[in-house]
Coordinates of C-alpha atoms and ligand atoms in Angstrom, one line a residue:
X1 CA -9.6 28.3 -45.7
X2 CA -11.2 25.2 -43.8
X3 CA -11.0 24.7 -40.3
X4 CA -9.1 22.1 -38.4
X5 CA -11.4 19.6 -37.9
X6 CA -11.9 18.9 -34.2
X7 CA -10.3 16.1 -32.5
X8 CA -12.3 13.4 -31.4
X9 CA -13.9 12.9 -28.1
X10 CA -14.4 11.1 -25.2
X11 CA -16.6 11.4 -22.3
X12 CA -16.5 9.0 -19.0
X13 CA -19.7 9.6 -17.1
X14 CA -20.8 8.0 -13.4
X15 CA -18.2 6.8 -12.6
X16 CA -18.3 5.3 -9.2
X17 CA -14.4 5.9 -8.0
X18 CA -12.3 8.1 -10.1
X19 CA -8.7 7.9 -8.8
X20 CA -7.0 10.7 -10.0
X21 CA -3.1 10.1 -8.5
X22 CA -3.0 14.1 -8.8
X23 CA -1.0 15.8 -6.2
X24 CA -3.4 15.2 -3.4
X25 CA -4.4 11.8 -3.9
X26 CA -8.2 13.0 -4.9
X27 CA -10.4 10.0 -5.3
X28 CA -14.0 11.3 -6.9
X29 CA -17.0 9.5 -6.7
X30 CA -20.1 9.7 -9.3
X31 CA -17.4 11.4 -11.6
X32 CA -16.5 12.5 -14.9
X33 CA -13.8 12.7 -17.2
X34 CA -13.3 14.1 -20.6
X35 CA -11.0 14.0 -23.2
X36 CA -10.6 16.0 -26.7
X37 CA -7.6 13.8 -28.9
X38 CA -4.8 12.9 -27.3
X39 CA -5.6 15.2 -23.9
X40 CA -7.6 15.4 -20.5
X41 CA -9.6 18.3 -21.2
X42 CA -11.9 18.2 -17.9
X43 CA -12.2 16.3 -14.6
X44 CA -15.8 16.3 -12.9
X45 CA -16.8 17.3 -16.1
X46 CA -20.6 18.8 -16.5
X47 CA -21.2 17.9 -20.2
X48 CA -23.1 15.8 -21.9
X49 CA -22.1 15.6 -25.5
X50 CA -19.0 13.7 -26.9
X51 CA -18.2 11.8 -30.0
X52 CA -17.8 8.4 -27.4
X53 CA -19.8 8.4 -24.5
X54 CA -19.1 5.6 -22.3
X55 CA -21.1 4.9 -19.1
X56 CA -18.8 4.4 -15.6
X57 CA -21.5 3.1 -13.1
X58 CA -20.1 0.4 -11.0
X59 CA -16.6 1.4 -12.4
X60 CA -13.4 2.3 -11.3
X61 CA -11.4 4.8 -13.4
X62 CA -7.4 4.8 -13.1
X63 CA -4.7 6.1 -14.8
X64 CA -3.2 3.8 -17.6
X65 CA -0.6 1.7 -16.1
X66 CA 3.3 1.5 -17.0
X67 CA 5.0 -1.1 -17.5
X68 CA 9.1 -0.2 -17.0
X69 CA 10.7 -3.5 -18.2
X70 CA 10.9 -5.9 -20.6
X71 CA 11.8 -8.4 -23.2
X72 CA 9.3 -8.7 -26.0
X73 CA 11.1 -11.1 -28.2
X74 CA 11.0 -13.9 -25.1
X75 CA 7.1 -14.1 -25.3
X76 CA 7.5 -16.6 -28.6
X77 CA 9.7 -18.8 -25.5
X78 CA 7.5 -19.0 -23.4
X79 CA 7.5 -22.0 -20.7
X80 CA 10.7 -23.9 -21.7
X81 CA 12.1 -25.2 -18.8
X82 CA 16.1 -25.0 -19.9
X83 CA 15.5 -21.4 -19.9
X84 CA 14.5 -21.3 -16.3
X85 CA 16.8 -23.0 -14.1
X86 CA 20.3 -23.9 -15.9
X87 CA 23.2 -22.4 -14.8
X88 CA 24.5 -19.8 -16.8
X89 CA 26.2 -21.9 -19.5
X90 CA 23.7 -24.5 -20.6
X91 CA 21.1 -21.1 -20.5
X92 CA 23.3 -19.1 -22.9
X93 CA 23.5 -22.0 -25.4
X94 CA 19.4 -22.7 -24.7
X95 CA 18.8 -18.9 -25.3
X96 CA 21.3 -18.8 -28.1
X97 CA 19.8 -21.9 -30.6
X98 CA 16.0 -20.2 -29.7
X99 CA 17.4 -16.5 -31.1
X100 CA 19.6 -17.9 -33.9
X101 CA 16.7 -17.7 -36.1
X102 CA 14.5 -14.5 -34.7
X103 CA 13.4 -12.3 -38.1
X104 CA 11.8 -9.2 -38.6
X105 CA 8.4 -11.1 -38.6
X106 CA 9.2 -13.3 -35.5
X107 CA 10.4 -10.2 -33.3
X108 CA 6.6 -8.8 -34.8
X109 CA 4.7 -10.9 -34.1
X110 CA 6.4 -11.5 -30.1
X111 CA 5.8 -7.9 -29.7
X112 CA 2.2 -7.8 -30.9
X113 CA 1.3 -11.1 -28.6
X114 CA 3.1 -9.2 -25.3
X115 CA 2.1 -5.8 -25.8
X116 CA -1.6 -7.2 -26.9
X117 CA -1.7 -8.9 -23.4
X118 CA -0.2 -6.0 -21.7
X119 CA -2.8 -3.4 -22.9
X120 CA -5.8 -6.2 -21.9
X121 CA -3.8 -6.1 -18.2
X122 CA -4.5 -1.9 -18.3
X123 CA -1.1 -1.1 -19.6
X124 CA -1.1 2.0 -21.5
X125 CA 2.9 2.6 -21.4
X126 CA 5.7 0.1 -22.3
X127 CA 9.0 -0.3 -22.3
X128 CA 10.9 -3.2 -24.2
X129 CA 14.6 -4.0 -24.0
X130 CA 15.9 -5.6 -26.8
X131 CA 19.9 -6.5 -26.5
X132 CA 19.9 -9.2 -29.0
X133 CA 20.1 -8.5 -32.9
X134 CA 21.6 -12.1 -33.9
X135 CA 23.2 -12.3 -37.2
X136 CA 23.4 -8.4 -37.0
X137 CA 19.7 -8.3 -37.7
X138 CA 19.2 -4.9 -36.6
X139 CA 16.2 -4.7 -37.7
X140 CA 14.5 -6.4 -35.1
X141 CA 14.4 -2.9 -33.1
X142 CA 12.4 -1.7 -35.7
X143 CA 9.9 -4.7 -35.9
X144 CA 9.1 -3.8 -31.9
X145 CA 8.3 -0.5 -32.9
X146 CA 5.8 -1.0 -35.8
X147 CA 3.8 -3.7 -33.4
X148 CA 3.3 -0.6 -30.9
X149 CA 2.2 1.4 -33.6
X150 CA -0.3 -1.6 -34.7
X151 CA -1.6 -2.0 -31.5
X152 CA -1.7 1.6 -30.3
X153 CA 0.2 1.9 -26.9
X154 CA 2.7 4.3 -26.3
X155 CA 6.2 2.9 -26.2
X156 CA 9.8 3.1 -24.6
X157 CA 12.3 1.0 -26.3
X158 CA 15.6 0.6 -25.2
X159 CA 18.0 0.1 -27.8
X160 CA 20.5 -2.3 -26.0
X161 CA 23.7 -4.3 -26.7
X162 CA 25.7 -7.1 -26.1
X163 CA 29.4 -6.3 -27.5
X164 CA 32.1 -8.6 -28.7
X165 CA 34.7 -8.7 -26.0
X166 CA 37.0 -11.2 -25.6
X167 CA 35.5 -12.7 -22.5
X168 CA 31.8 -12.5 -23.6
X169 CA 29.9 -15.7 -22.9
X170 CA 27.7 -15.3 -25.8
X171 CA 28.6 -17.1 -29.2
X172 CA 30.0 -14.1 -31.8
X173 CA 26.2 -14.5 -33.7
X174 CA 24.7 -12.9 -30.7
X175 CA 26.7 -9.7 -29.8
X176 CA 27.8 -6.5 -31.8
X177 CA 31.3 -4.5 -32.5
X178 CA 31.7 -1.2 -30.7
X179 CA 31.2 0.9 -33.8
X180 CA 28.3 -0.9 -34.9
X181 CA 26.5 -0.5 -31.2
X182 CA 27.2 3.1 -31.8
X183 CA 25.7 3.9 -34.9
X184 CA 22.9 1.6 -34.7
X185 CA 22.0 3.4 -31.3
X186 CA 22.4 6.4 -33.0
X187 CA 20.0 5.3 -36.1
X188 CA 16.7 4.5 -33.9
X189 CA 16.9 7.6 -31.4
X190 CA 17.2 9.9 -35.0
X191 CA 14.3 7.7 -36.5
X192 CA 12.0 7.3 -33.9
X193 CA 12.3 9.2 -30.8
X194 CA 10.1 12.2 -30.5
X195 CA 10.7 14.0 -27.7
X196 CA 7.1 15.4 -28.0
X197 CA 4.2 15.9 -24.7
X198 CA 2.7 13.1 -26.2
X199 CA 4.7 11.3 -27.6
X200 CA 4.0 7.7 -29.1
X201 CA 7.6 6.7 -28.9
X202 CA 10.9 7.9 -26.8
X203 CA 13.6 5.8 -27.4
X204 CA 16.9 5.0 -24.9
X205 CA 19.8 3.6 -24.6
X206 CA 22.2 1.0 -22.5
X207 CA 23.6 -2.2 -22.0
X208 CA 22.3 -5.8 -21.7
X209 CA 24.1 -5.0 -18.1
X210 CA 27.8 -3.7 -17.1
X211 CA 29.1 -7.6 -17.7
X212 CA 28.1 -7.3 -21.4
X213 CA 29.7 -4.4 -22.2
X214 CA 33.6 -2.6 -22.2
X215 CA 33.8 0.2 -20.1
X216 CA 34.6 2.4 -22.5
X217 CA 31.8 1.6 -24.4
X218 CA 29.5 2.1 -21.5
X219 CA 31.0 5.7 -21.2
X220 CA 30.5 6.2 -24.8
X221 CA 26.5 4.8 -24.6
X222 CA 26.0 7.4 -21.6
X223 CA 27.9 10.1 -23.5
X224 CA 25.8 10.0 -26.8
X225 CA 22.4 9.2 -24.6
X226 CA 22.5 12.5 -23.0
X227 CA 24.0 14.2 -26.0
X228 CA 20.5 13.2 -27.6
X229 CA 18.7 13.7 -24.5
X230 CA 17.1 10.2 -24.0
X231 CA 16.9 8.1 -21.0
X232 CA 19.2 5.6 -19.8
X233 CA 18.7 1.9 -18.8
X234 CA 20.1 -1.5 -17.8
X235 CA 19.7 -4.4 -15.8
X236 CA 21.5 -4.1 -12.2
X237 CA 22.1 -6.0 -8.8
X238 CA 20.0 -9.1 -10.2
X239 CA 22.7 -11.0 -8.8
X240 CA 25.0 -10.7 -6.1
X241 CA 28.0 -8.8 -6.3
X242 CA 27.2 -6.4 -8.7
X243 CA 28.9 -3.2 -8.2
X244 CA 27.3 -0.1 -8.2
X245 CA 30.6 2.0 -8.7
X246 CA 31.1 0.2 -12.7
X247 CA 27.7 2.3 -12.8
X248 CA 29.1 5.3 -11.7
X249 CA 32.5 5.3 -13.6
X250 CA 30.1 4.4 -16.5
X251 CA 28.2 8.1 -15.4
X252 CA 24.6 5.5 -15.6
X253 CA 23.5 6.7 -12.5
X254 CA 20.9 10.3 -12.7
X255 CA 17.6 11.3 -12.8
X256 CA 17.7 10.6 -16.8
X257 CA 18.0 6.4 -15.7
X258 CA 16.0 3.8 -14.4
X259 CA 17.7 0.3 -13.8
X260 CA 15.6 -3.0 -13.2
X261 CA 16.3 -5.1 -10.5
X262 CA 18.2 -3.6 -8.0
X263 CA 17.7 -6.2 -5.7
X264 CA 21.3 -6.8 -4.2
X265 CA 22.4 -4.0 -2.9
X266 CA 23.6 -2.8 0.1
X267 CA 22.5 0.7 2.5
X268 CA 25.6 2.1 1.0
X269 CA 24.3 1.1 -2.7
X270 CA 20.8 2.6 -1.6
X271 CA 21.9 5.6 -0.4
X272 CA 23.9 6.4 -4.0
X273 CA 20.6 5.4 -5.7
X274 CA 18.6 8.2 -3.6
X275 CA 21.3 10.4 -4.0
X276 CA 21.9 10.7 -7.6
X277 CA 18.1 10.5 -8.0
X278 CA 18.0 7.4 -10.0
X279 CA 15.4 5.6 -10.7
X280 CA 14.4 1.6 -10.2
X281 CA 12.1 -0.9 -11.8
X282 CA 10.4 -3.4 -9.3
X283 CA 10.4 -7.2 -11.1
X284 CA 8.5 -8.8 -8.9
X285 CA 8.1 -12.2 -10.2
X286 CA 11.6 -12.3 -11.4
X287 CA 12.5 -12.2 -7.9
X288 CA 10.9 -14.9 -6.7
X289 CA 13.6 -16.6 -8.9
X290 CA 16.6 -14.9 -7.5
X291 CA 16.1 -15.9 -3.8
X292 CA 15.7 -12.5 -2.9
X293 CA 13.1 -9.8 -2.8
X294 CA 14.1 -6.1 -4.2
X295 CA 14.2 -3.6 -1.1
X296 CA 11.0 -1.8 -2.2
X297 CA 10.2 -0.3 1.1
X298 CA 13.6 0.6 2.3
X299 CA 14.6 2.6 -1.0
X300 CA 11.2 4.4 -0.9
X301 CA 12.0 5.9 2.7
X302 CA 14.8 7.5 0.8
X303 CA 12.6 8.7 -1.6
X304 CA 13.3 6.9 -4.3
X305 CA 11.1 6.7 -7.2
X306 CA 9.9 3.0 -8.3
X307 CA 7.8 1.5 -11.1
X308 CA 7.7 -2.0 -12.2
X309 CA 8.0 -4.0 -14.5
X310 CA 7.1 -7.7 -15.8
X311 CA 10.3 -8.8 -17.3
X312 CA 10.7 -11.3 -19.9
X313 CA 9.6 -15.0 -20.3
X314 CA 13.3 -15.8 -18.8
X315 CA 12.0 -15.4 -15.5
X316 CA 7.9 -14.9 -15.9
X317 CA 6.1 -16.2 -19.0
X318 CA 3.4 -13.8 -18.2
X319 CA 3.0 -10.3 -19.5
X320 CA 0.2 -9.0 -17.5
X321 CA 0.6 -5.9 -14.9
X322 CA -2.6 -7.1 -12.9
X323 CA -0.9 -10.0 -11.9
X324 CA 2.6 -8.4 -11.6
X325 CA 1.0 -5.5 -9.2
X326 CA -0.7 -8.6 -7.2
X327 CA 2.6 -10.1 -6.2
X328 CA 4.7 -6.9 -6.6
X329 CA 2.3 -6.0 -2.7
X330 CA 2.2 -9.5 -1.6
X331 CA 5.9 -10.0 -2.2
X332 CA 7.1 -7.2 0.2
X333 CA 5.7 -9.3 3.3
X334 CA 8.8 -11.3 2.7
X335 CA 10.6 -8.4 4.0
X336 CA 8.4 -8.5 6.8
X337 CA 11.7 -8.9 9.9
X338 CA 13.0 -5.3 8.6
X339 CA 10.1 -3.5 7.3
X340 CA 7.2 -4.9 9.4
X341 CA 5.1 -4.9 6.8
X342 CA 2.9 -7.6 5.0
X343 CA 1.9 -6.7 1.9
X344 CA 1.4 -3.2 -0.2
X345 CA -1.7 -1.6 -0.3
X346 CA -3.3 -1.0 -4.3
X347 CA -2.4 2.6 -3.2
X348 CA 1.4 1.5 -3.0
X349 CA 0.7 -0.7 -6.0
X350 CA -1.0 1.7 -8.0
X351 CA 1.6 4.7 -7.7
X352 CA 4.6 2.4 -8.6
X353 CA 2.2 1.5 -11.8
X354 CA 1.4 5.0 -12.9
X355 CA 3.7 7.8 -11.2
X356 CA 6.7 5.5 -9.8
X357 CA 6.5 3.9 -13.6
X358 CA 6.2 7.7 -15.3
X359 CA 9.2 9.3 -13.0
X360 CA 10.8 5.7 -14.8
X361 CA 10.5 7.1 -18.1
X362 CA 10.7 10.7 -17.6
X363 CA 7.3 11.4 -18.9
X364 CA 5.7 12.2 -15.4
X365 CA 4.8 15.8 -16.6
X366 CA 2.3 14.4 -19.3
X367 CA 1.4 10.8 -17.6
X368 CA 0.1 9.1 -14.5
X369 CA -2.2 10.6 -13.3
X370 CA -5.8 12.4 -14.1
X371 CA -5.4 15.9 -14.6
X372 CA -6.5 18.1 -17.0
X373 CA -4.0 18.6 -19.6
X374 CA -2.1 15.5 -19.3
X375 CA -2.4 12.6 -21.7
X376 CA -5.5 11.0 -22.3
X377 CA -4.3 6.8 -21.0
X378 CA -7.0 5.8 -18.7
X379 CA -8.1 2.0 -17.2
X380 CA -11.8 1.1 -16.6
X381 CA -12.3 -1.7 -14.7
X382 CA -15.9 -2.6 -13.6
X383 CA -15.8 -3.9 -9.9
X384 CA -19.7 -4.6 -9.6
X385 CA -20.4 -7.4 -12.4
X386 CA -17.1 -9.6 -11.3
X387 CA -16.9 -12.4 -9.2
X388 CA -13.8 -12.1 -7.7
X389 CA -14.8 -8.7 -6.7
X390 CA -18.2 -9.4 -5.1
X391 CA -18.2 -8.8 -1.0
X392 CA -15.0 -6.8 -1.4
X393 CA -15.2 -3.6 1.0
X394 CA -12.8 -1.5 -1.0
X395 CA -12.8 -1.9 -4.6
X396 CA -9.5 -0.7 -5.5
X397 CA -7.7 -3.4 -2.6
X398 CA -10.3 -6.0 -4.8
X399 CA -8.5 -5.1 -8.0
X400 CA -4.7 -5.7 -6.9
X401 CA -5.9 -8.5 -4.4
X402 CA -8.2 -10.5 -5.8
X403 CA -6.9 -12.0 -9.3
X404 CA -8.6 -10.2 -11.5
X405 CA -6.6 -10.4 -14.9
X406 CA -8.3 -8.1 -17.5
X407 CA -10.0 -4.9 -17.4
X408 CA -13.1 -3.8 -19.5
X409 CA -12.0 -0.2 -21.2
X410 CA -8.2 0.9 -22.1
X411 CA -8.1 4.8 -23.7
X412 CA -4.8 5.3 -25.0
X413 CA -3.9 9.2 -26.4
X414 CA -7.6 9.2 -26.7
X415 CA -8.1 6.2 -28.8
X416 CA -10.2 3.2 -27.3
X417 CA -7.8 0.5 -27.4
X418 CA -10.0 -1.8 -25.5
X419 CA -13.6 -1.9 -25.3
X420 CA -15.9 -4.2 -23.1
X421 CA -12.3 -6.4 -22.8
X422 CA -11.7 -7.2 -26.3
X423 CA -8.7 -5.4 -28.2
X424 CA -10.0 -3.1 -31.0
X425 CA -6.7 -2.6 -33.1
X426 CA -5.7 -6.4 -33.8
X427 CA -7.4 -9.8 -34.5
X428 CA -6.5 -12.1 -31.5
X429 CA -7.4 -15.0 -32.7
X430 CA -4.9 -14.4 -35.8
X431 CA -2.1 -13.4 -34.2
X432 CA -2.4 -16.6 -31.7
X433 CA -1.8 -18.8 -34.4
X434 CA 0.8 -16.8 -36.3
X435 CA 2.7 -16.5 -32.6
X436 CA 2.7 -20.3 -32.0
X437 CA 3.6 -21.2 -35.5
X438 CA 7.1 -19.4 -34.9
X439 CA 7.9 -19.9 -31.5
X440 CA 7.5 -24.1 -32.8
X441 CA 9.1 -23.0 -35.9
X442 CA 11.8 -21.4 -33.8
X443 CA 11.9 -24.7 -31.1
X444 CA 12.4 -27.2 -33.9
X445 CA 15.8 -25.4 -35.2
X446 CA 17.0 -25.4 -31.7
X447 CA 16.3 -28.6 -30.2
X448 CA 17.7 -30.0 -33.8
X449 CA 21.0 -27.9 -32.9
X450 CA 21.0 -28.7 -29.7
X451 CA 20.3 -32.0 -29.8
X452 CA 17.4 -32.2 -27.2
X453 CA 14.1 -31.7 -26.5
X454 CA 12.9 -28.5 -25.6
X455 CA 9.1 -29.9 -24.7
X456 CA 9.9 -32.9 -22.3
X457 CA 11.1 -32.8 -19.1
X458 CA 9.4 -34.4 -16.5
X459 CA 10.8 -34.1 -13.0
X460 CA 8.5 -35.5 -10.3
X461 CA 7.8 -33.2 -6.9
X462 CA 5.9 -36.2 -5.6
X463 CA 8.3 -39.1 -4.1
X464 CA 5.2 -42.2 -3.6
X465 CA 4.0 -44.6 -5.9
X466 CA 0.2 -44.7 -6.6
Ligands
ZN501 ZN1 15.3 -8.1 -18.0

């Protein structure tokens, strides 16, 4: 009988700082790591030999990052202004014309432009949270799930919903009877969730929020997610008023749920959150739109477990976790009167990006940190050949502090994803094109619908003639 054939191999050698985020914080220097298929197989590592040997000097190794929320199918609207700043009903008729005609190959293509960008930004990890399936294309779930497959990262789709109640805001098009929510919910976690160590995709399940949904239906959704055993998640507190106790009649609160947002709540609200062990998603640049900044600081006191996310083009047109970790530390020195702090430190950044965002997804056993035996997602960025790193006394402040957009190396379950900075699984170039001949494709129907232009709209800041 043959042998299995080996799996292939990686070895990271010299590298300058290796931060491990294992339980004590270990940072090596002038280390090592290797990596058989989809594992860590050896930190400090003596060896010499390995399929890929890559060379770490002036490098600084971390832990793939996670992102813990978002909206893939918002990357093809990208900058239109009626999306950003309308009140609620002029948005949902904007948002509705742009999704009326989302396909299989639109939702694709989205998903391959953000998750392209995100693995570029060091994300090895990514949730997406679909709610709309317009025109009952429920196949648009499934389009996300093949891009991650193309491009190689390791995904956490949320299979959510908008249902047809009789004071939904949404035109009928856009939102889904109760028994159709339930079988189509049912239909992705039995295709593709695999509740494997390293597994490539683990689905979940929840609402667009608690305002788009019945409360029975809610109930129902929580019911059948821990039936199947997946995770549970949802926009909450994004506004005010939101009340955490539809959550708990809902049972969405638990170790087994992350929610994004959570930025208005109340010590009583923060307190049920530490409590019940639930876990939040940090949207940093979303908040800058809602006036408010998400109590980061205070709900870690209580031990609370945070990751964060990027959020869709409805409130940040970028999907890039450098940037979002940059403003996720600045950000907090806005709570500066209660917390007395001015910004995070890429420490604080760096654990809501790998173990906050892993505690998130319940896969903190097998990722976020560097330890032998977990899974083999790992960020090189090289600190010594980039200007905006150069005089910078600590290189790990210069990587969340100083700009830097892209790193140079992305291992993902073992496979190089990125090399030198350039994505290895998909043609850029090609999927640029293909990307902005939709999104127009898509703009055209709408503004024709809506009778306006999507493009134009040009307010002046500056009041003086010239
Ligand atoms: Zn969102």
């Amino acid at each position: 009988m043959k042998s299995a054939k080996k799996p292939k191999s990686i070895l990271i050698k010299n590298a300058d700082w290796l931060v491990t985020m294992d339980r004590q914080r270990r940072i090596l220097h002038h280390s090592s790591v290797y990596c058989e298929g989809p594992k860590i197989i050896e930190i400090d590592s003596k060896r010499k030999k390995a399929d890929k040997i890559i060379d770490a000097e002036g490098m600084v190794v971390l832990p793939g990052f996670i992102n813990t929320h978002h909206h893939l199918f918002q990357t093809l609207f990208r900058g239109v202004d009626r999306l950003k700043k309308q009140p609620i009903i002029p948005w949902v008729r904007t948002i509705a014309e742009l999704v009326r005609g989302l396909d299989y190959e639109a939702a694709y293509t989205a998903a391959l432009t953000g998750l392209a960008e995100l693995v570029l930004s060091g994300c090895t990890t990514c949730n997406d949270f679909p709610y709309f399936y317009p025109e009952g294309k429920n196949d648009l779930f499934d389009a996300t799930v093949r891009a991650a497959k193309k491009i190689g990262i390791r995904f956490h789709p949320v299979r959510g919903y908008m249902e047809k109640t009789s004071k939904g805001i949404f035109p009928d098009f856009m939102t889904q009877k109760r028994e159709k929510i339930l079988s189509e919910s049912e239909r992705v976690i039995d295709q593709y969730h695999d509740a494997g160590n390293f597994s490539m995709c683990q689905v979940g399940l929840g609402p667009c929020g608690y305002y788009s949904t019945s409360p029975k239906l809610f109930k129902e959704i929580c019911q059948l997610a821990r039936r199947k055993k997946v995770r549970l998640h949802t926009h909450f507190a994004e506004t005010p008023g939101e009340k955490i106790s539809i959550l708990q009649s809902a049972g969405c609160l638990g170790e087994d749920v992350w929610l994004a947002h959570v930025v208005y709540v109340t010590p009583r609200d923060i307190d049920i959150l530490a409590k019940t062990k639930t876990n939040v998603c940090y949207c940093p640049i979303c908040n800058m739109a809602k006036k408010k900044v998400a109590p980061i600081i205070q709900m870690a006191k209580k031990k609370i477990r945070i990751g964060i996310g990027v959020d869709g083009s409805a409130s940040n047109d970028s999907s890039n976790l450098l940037i979002e970790g940059r403003i996720a530390g600045r950000l907090q020195g806005l709570n500066r009167e209660i917390t007395n702090v001015s910004y995070l430190r890429a420490t604080q950044i760096l654990e809501m990006l790998t173990l906050g965002g892993a505690s998130c997804l319940g896969r903190l056993k097998f990722l976020g940190s560097i330890e032998t035996g977990k899974a083999a997602d790992l960020v090189l960025i090289n600190v010594s050949n980039k200007l905006e790193c150069a005089g910078a006394h600590n290189p790990l402040e210069a990587i969340f502090h100083t700009g830097l957009t892209r790193v140079d190396h992305v291992i993902v379950n073992g496979k190089l994803l990125v090399e030198n900075g350039n994505l290895t699984t998909y043609d850029l170039a090609k999927l640029v094109n293909n990307q902005n001949s939709i999104s127009r494709k898509l703009a055209k129907e709408a503004e024709k619908n809506l009778g306006v232009s999507l493009i134009l709209d040009w307010t002046p800041l500056l009041k003086f003639d010239n």
